[in-house]
XYZ file of C-alpha atoms in Angstrom:
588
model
C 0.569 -11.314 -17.760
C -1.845 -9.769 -19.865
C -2.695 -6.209 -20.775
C -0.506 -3.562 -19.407
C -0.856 -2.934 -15.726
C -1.075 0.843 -14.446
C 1.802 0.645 -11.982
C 1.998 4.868 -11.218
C -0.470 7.827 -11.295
C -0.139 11.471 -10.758
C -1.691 14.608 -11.839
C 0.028 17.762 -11.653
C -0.831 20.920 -9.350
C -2.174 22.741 -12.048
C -4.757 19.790 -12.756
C -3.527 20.080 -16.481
C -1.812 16.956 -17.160
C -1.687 13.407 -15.943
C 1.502 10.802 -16.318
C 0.738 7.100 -16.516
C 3.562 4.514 -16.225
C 2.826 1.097 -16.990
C 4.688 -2.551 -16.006
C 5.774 -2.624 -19.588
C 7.916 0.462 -19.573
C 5.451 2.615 -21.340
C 4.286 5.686 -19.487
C 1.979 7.646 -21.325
C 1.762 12.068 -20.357
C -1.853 13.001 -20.587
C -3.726 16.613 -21.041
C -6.755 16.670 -18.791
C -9.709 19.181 -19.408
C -11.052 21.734 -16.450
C -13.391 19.070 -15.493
C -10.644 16.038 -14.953
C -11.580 14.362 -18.917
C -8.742 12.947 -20.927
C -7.865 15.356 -23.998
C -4.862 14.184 -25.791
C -2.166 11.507 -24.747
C 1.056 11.596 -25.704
C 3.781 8.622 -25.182
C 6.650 9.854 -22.677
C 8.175 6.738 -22.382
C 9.512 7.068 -26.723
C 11.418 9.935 -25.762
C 13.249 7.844 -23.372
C 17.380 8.768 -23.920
C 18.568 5.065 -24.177
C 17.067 1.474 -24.571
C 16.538 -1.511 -21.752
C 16.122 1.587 -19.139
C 14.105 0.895 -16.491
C 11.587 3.565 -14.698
C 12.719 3.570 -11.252
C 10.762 7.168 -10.170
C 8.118 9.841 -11.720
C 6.968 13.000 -11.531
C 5.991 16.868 -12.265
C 8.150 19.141 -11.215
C 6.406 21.639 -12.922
C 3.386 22.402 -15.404
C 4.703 21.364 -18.191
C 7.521 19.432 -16.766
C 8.390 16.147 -15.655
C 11.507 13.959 -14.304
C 11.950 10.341 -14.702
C 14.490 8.635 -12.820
C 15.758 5.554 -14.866
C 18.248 2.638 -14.444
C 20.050 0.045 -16.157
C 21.896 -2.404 -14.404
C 24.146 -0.363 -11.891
C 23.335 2.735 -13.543
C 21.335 5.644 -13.271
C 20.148 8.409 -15.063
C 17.809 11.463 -14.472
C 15.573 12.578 -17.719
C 13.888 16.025 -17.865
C 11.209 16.572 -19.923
C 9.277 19.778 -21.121
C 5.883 19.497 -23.383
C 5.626 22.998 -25.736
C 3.357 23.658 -28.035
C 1.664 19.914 -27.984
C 5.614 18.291 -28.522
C 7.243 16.901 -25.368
C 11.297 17.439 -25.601
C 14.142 15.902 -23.608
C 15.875 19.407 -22.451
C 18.471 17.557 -20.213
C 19.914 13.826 -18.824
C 21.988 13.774 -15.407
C 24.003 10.787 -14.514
C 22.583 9.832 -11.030
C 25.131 9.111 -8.344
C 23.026 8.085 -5.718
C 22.635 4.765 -4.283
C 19.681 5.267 -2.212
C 16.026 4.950 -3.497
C 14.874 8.786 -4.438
C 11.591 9.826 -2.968
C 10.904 13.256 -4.483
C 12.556 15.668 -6.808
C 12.701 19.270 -7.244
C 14.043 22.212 -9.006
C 14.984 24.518 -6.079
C 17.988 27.700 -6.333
C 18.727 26.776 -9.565
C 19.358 23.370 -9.273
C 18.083 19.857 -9.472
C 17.578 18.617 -5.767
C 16.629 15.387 -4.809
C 14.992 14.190 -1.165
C 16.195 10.710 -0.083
C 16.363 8.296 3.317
C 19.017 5.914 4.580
C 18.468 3.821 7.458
C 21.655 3.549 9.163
C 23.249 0.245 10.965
C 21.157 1.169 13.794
C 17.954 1.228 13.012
C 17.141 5.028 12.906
C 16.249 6.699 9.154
C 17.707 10.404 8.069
C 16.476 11.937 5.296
C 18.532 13.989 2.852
C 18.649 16.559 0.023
C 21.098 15.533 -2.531
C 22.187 17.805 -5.749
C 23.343 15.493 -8.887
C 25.569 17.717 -10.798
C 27.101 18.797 -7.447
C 27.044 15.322 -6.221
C 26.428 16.986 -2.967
C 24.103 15.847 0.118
C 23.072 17.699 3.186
C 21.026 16.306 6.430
C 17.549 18.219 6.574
C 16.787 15.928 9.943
C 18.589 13.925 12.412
C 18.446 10.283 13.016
C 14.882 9.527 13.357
C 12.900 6.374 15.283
C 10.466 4.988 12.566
C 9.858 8.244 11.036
C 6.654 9.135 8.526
C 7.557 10.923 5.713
C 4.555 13.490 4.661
C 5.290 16.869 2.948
C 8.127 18.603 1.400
C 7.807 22.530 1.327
C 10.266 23.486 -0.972
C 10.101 27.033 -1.229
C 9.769 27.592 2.853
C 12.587 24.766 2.223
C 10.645 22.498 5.189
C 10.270 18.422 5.597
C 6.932 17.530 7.592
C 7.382 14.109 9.726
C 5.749 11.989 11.827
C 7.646 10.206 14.464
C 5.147 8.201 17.115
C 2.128 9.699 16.881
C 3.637 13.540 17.253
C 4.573 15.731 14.453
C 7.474 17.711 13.578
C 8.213 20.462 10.468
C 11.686 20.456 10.480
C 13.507 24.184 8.795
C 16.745 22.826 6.908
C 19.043 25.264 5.020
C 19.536 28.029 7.695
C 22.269 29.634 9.141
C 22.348 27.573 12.903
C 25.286 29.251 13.847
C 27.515 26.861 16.150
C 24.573 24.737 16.983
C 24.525 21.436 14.434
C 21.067 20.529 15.221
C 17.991 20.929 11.943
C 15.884 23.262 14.218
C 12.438 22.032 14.354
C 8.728 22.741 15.319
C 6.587 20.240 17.228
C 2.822 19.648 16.535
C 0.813 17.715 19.339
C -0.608 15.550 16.549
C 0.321 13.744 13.466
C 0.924 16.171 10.941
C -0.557 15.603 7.004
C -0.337 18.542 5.094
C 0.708 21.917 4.604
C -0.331 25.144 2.734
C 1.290 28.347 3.558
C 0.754 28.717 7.322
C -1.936 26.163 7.483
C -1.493 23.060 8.586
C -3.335 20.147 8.528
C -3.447 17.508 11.103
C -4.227 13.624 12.188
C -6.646 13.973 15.960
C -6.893 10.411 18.062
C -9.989 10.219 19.324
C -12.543 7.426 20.787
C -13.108 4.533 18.052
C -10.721 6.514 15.169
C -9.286 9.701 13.828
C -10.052 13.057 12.815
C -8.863 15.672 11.076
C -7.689 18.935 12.547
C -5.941 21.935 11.006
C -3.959 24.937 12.644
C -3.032 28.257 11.473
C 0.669 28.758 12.579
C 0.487 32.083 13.766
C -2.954 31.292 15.952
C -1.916 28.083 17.407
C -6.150 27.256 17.843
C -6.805 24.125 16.533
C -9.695 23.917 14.065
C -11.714 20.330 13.249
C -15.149 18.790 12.162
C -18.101 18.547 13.819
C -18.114 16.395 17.166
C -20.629 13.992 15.579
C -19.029 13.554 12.620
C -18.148 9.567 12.214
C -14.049 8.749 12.779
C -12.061 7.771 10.211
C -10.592 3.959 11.273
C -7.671 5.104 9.322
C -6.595 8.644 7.918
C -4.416 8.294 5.405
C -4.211 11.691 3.807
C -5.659 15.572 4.353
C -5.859 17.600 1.914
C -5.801 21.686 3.072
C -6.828 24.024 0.097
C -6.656 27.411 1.739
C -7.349 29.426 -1.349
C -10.926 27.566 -1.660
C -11.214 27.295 2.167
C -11.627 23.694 2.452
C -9.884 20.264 3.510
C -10.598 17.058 1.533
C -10.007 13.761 3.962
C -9.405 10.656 2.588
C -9.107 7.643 4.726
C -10.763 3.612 5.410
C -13.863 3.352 7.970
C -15.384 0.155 8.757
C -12.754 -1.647 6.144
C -13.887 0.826 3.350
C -12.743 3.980 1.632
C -13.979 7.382 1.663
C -13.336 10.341 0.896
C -15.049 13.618 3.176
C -14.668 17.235 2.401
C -15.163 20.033 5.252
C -14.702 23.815 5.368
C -11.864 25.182 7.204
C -15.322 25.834 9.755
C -15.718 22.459 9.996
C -19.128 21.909 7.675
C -18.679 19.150 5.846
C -19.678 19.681 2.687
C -19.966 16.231 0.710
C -19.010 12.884 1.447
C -18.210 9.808 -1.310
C -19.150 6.257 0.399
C -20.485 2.962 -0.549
C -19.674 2.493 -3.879
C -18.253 -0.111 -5.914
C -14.416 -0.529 -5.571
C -12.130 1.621 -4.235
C -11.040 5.419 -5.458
C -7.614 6.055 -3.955
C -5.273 9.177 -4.480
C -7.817 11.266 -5.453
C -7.282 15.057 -6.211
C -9.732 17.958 -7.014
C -9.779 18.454 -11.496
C -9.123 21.996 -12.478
C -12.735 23.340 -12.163
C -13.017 21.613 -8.531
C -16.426 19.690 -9.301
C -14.540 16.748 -9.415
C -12.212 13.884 -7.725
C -9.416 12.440 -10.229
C -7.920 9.117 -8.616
C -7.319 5.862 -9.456
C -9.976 3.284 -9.573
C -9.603 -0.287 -8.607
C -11.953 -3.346 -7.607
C -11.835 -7.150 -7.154
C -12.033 -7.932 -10.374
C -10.390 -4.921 -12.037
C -6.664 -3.793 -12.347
C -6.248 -0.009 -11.421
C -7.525 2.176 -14.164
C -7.826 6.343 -13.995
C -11.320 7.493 -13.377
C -13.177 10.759 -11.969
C -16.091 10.897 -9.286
C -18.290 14.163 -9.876
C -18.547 15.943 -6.464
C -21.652 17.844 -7.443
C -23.530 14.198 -7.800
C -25.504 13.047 -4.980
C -25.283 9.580 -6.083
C -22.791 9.986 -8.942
C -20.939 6.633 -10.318
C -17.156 6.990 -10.394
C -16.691 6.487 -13.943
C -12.830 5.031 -15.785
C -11.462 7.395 -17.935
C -10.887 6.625 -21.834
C -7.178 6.425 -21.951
C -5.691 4.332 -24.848
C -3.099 2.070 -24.261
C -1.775 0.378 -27.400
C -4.503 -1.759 -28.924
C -6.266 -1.425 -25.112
C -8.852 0.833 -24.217
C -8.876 0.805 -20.936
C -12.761 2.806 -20.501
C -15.211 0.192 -18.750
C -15.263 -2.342 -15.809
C -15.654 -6.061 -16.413
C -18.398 -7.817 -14.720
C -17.874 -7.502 -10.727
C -18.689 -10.298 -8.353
C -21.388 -9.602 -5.501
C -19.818 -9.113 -2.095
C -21.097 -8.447 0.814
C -19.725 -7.164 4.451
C -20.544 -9.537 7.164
C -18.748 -10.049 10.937
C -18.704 -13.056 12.941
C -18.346 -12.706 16.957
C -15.415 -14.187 18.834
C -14.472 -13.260 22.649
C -16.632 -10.495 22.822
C -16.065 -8.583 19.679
C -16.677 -8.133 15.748
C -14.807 -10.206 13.504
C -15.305 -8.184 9.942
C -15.369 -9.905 6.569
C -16.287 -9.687 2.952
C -18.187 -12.831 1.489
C -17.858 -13.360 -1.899
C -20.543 -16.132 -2.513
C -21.627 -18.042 -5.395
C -24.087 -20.481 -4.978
C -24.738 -24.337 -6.003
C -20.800 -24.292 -5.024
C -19.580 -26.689 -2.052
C -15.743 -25.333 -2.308
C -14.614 -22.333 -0.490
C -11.444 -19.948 0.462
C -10.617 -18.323 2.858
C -8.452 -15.521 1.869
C -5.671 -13.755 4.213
C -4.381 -10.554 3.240
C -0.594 -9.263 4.262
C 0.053 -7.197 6.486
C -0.732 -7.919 8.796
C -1.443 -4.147 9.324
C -3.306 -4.188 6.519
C -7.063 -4.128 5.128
C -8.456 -6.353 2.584
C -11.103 -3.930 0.878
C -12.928 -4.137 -2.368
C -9.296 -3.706 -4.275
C -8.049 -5.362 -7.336
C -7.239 -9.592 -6.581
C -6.919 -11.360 -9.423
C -6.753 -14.554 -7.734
C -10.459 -13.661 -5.659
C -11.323 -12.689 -9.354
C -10.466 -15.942 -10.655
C -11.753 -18.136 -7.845
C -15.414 -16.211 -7.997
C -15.125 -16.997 -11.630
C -14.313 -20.606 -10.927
C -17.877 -20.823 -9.135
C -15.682 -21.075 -5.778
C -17.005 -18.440 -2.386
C -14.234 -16.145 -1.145
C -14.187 -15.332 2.397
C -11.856 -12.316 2.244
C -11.025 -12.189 6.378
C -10.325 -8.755 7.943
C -8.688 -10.752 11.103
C -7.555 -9.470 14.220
C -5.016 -6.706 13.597
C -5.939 -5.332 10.448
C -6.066 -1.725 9.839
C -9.457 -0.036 9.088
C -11.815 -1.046 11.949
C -10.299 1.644 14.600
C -7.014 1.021 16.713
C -7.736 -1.217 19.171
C -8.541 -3.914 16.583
C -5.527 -3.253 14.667
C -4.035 -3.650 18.437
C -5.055 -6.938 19.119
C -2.151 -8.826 18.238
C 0.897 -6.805 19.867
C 2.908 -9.509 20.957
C 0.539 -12.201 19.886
C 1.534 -12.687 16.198
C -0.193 -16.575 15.371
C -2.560 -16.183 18.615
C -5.663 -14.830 18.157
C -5.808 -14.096 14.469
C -4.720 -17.959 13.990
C -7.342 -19.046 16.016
C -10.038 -16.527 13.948
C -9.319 -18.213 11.386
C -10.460 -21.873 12.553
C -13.302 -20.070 14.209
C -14.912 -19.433 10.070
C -13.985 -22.456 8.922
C -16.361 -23.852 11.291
C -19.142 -21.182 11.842
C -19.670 -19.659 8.161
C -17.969 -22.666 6.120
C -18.726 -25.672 8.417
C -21.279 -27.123 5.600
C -18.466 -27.132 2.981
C -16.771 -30.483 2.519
C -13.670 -28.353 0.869
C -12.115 -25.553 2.100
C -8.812 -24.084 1.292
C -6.648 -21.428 2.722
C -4.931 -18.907 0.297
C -2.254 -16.193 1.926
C 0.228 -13.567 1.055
C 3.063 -12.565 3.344
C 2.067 -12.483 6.963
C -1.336 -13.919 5.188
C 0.487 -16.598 3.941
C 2.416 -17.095 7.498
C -1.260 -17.494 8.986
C -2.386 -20.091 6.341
C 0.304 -22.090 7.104
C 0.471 -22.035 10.809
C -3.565 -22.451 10.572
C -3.070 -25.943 8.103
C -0.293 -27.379 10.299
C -2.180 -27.161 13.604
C -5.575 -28.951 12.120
C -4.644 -30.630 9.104
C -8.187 -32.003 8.848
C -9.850 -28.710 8.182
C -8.301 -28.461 5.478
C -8.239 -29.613 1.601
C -5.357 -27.335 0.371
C -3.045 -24.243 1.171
C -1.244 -21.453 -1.139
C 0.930 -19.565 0.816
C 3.159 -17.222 -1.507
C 5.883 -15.171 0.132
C 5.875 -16.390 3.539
C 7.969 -16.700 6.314
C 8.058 -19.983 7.968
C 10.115 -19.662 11.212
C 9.798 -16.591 13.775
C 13.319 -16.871 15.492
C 15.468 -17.232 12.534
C 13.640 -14.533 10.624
C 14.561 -12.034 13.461
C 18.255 -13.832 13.659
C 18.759 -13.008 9.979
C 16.954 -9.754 9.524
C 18.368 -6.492 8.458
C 17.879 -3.293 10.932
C 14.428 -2.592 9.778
C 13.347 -6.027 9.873
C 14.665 -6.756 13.433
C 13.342 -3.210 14.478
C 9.471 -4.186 13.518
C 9.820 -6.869 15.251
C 10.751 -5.335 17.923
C 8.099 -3.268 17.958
C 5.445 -5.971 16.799
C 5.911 -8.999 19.474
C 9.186 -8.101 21.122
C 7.817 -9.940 24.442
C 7.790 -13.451 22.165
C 11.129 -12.821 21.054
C 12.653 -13.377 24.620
C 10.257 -16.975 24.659
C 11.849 -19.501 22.250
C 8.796 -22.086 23.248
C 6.535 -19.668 22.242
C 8.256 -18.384 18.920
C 8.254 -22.744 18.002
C 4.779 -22.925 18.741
C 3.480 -20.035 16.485
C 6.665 -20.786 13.510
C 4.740 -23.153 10.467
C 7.775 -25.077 10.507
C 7.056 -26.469 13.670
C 3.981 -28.135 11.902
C 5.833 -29.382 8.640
C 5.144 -33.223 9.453
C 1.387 -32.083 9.699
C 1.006 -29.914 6.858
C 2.280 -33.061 4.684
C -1.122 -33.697 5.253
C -2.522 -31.118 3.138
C -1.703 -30.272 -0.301
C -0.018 -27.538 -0.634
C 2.025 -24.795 -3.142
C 4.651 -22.631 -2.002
C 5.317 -19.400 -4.033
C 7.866 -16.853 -3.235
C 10.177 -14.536 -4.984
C 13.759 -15.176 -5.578
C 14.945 -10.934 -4.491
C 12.705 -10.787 -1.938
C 13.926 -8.359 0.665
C 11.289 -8.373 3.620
C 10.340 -12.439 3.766
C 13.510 -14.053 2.641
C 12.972 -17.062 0.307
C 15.172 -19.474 2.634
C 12.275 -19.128 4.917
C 10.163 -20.923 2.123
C 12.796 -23.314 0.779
C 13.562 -24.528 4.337
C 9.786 -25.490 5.118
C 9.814 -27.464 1.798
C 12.894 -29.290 2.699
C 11.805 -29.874 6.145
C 8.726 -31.459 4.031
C 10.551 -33.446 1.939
C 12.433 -35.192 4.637
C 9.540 -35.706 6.849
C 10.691 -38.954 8.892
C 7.382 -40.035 10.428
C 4.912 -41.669 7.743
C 2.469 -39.514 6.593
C -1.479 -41.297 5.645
C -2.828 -39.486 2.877
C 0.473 -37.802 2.081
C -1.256 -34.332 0.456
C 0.739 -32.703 -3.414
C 3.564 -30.551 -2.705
C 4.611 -27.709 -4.838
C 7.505 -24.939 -4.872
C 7.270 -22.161 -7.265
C 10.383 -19.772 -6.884
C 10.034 -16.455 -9.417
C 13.220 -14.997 -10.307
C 13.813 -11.466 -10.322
C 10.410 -10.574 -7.917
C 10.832 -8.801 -4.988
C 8.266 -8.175 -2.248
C 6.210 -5.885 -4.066
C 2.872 -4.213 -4.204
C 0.078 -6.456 -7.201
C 2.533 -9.007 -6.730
C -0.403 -11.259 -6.798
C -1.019 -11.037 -10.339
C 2.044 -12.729 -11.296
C 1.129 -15.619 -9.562
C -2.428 -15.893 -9.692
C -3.139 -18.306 -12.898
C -1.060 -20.855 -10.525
C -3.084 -19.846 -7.551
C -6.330 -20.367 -8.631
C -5.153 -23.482 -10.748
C -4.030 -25.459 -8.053
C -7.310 -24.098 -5.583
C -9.718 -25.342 -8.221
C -8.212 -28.450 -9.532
C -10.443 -30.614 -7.506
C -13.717 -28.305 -7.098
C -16.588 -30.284 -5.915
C -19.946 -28.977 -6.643
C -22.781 -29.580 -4.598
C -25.395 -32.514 -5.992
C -28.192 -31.149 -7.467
C-alpha cells in the first residue's frame, strides 16, 4: 500500500498542537508555532497501553490533552494522555463498555463523558451522553428523523442538530420537572456553529446557500452581502466572536473555498482556484493563517497551511516526518480542466483530465451519488493519467456542489437521467476514441454497470468496485438506515417492480458478458452488501444464451474492508491494471 496514509487530522483550540493518525497505527502529536509551522513531533501512538490495539477515535480534550479510543477484538479501551514539559504521559486507561461508535469525548463535572447515536429498529437516531466509569447513559434528544449532528456545547451542556432543513439546540441535563421531554430551541435555518450566544447559520437561497448568524438574545439575523456568490454546498461556519468574524467553508461550481466575513457582513478574503483541495481548515494561533489538510488527484492527504494575508499565496504541505517519509512536497500533478456538456436544457459539469497522442479513455463515476468528484486525492485517476490514458471525471446529474436543483435531479429516478448522461459523453466528448472504459465506486460503480449492460458496444471494459447490482433486493435486505434512504431517495420506484428491473445491472448480466469486466468489493461491507456483487457474477457465469465475443471476467473480494472513505487506494494497482492492459495509442 505504500507510504503511510494520513487517515485523521485535528488541531487543538489553542492552535498549539496537532495529532496525526496514520493507516499503520502510528499517530504522531505535533507542536505548531503561532503561525501554523510544525515545531517538534512527538510519537503518541508508542505510548499506546497494550499491543495489536486498534485506533478506533481521536482527539483533544484539552491543551495539552488528548483521548484515544482503542480496540482489540471485542474490546475497548479509553487512553488519556497529557504532554508536560516536552514528555507525553499516559495519566489513565478506562475499559470502554459501549457498543456504539463514539462521536466526541469530553471531560465535563468531573468526569469522562462520551456523546454517542443509536439508530433504533425504526429508523429514527437518539443521541446520548454516556459516563465509562459510571457505565451510565442519559438521552440529551428524542428520537430524531435523519438528524445532523453539528456542535456540542459542553459547558452550556447543549447538542446543536439539524433535522430537515430546520435547526434545533437542544438543553439536556436540567431539572424538567414531570415533563420527560429534552426541552429545545428552534432556529428557522440549518444551524452550524455556536459561540457563546452567537450562532451561526445555513440560509437557502436562489442557486445555493449562505451563511447567516444570530445573536440569541436579538433574534435579528445577520448575513453577507446580497451579491455575494452562493455557496452550492455549505459544509461548515466558523463564528469567532472574540475576533468578530465568520470563516465559511463550502464547494461552488464543484470546487472548494473557503470565504471569511465580519460579523457586518464584509467579506474580508476569499481562497479559490487553486490546485487541490484544502479541507478542515482552522485559523493558526496568530490568525494569518488556514491549517487544513491538503489533498489533490495525484496526492494522498498531507497537512499544509494557506497564508490569509497572501493575495495569491500557494497553500504549501507542512514538513512532518513520518518514519523514513518526509511528507513536505507534491508530486507532479496532471492538468485538468473544468468543462460542461449540455443535455435537456442544462449544464452537465466535468473535469477532463487529458493527455494527448492517447486514443484510450475513462470515464470516471464517483459515489454518492450525493457526492462531488473535485480535484481530491484518486489514485486510480493518478495512475490512469500516468498510463497516458484521459480521465473524464463526470459530475452527473445529482451530485452535490452545483446548487440543489442539480443535486435534485434524480429523486426517484436513480439509473434515469444520470445513466443516460453518461452515454451522452461517450459519444459527444469521447466519440473519436476507439476505447473507452467505465470505472465506478458505489452508486458510481452501480451506474457503470447499468450504463455497460444497456450498450455493450460502447464499451471496451468496466471496473465497478463496491456496487450494488439489484434495486429490489437491496431494499428487501437492508437494515433501517438503508431502507430509510431509500425511502427517501426513489421511494416512488420502489412501489414499480418493472421499473426497479429495468434500472437493476443484473437485469443486463447476459449483455455485460459482452464487455470485460472486474468486480471488486469488500468482504464487511455494511452499506452495498457483497451478495449484491457475487450474485451478478454468478448470474454471469451461468449466462444460458451464447455470448459472441464473450468479454474477461474478474471477481476480487477483499477481506476485512468495509465501505470506507480512500477505499480506492486499496484497489487501485488492480484498477488501473486491468483499464490499461490493452491501451491503444493513436498512430503517429
Amino acid at each position: 500500500m505504500g507510504d503511510p496514509f494520513l487517515n485523521r487530522m485535528s488541531v487543538n483550540r489553542e492552535r498549539t498542537s496537532m495529532v496525526l493518525s496514520y493507516d499503520d497505527q502510528t499517530c504522531d502529536w505535533c507542536e505548531l508555532s503561532d503561525a501554523g509551522d510544525v515545531q517538534g513531533i512527538q510519537r503518541l501512538s508508542d505510548h499506546w497501553a497494550g499491543p495489536g490495539q486498534t485506533l478506533q477515535h481521536i482527539q483533544f480534550t484539552g491543551t495539552d490533552q488528548i483521548v484515544v479510543i482503542t480496540r482489540q477484538k471485542t474490546k475497548r479501551w479509553i487512553h488519556v494522555f497529557e504532554k508536560e514539559r516536552e514528555k507525553i504521559r499516559l495519566i489513565q486507561t478506562l475499559s470502554l463498555n459501549l457498543p456504539f461508535p463514539v462521536m466526541q469525548v469530553a471531560w465535563q463535572d468531573e468526569q469522562w463523558q462520551l456523546l454517542f447515536a443509536v439508530r433504533h429498529r425504526s429508523g429514527t437516531v437518539q443521541i446520548g451522553i454516556f459516563e465509562p466509569e459510571k457505565e451510565k447513559a442519559e438521552w440529551v434528544t428524542p428520537e430524531l428523523h435523519n438528524p445532523q449532528f453539528v456542535f456540542w456545547a459542553k459547558p452550556a451542556r447543549e447538542i446543536g442538530i439539524n433535522v430537515g432543513g430546520v435547526g434545533r439546540v437542544y438543553f439536556y441535563g436540567e431539572d424538567t420537572g414531570a415533563s420527560r421531554e429534552i426541552p429545545y430551541q428552534e432556529y428557522a435555518h440549518s444551524v452550524m456553529d455556536k459561540q457563546g450566544d452567537w450562532i451561526a447559520m445555513c440560509i437557502p437561497v436562489e442557486h445555493g446557500f449562505q451563511p447567516g448568524w444570530i445573536r440569541d438574545q436579538e433574534g435579528v439575523i445577520h448575513g453577507c452581502s446580497e451579491r455575494s456568490e452562493p455557496f452550492s454546498e455549505l459544509i461548515r461556519v466558523q463564528l469567532d466572536a472574540d475576533q468578530q468574524h465568520v470563516l465559511c467553508e463550502g464547494v461552488i461550481h464543484g470546487k472548494w473555498q473557503y470565504v471569511q466575513y465580519t460579523l457586518d457582513g464584509e467579506k474580508t478574503f476569499e481562497l479559490r482556484d487553486y490546485q487541490g483541495t484544502l479541507t478542515q481548515a482552522v485559523y493558526s494561533r496568530d490568525k494569518q493563517s488556514l491549517i487544513g489538510k491538503l489533498e489533490s488527484v495525484a496526492n494522498a492527504p498531507v497537512p499544509a497551511k494557506y497564508g490569509i494575508s497572501e493575495s495569491f499565496g500557494e497553500i504549501t504541505p507542512l514538513s512532518v516526518g513520518h518514519g523514513d517519509t518526509l511528507v513536505s512536497g507534491l508530486t507532479q500533478q496532471p492538468k485538468i480542466e473544468y468543462r460542461h456538456i449540455c443535455y435537456e436544457n442544462e449544464f452537465i459539469p466535468y473535469m477532463d483530465i487529458h493527455s494527448e497522442g492517447e486514443e484510450q479513455a475513462v470515464i470516471y463515476l464517483h459515489g454518492g451519488p450525493h457526492n462531488c468528484l473535485l480535484d481530491s486525492y484518486s489514485p486510480v485517476i493518478a495512475g490512469l493519467s500516468e498510463a497516458g490514458v484521459r480521465v473524464i471525471g463526470l459530475n452527473y446529474p445529482g451530485s452535490s456542489g452545483f446548487g440543489s436543483e442539480y443535486k435534485h435531479r434524480i429523486q426517484d429516478n436513480w439509473g434515469g437521467v444520470d445513466a443516460n448522461v453518461i452515454r451522452i459523453v461517450r459519444e459527444q466528448v469521447l466519440g473519436s476514441y476507439s476505447a473507452v472504459s467505465l470505472y465506478g465506486v458505489s452508486y458510481g460503480a452501480y451506474l457503470a454497470l447499468l450504463a455497460a449492460g444497456r450498450d455493450p458496444s460502447l464499451w471496451s471494459s468496466a471496473v465497478a468496485c463496491a456496487p450494488f447490482t439489484d434495486l429490489s433486493a437491496l431494499y428487501a435486505g437492508g437494515g433501517a438506515k438503508l431502507r430509510s434512504f431509500l425511502q427517501a431517495e426513489i421511494g416512488e420506484l420502489l412501489q414499480n417492480e418493472s421499473e426497479l428491473r429495468d434500472r437493476s445491472p443484473l437485469t443486463y448480466a447476459s449483455a455485460l458478458c459482452k464487455v470485460d469486466l472486474q468486480l471488486i468489493h469488500g468482504r464487511n461491507d455494511q452499506l452495498c452488501p457483497v451478495e449484491q456483487t457475487e450474485r451478478l457474477y454468478q448470474e454471469m457465469l451461468n449466462c444460458k444464451e451464447p455470448v459472441e465475443n464473450k468479454g474477461q471476467l474478474e471477481l476480487h473480494i477483499i477481506d476485512d474492508l468495509q465501505h470506507e472513505v480512500y477505499a480506492e487506494r486499496i484497489w487501485a494497482a488492480k484498477a488501473v491494471h486491468f483499464l490499461t492492459r490493452n491501451r491503444v495509442t493513436q498512430p503517429g
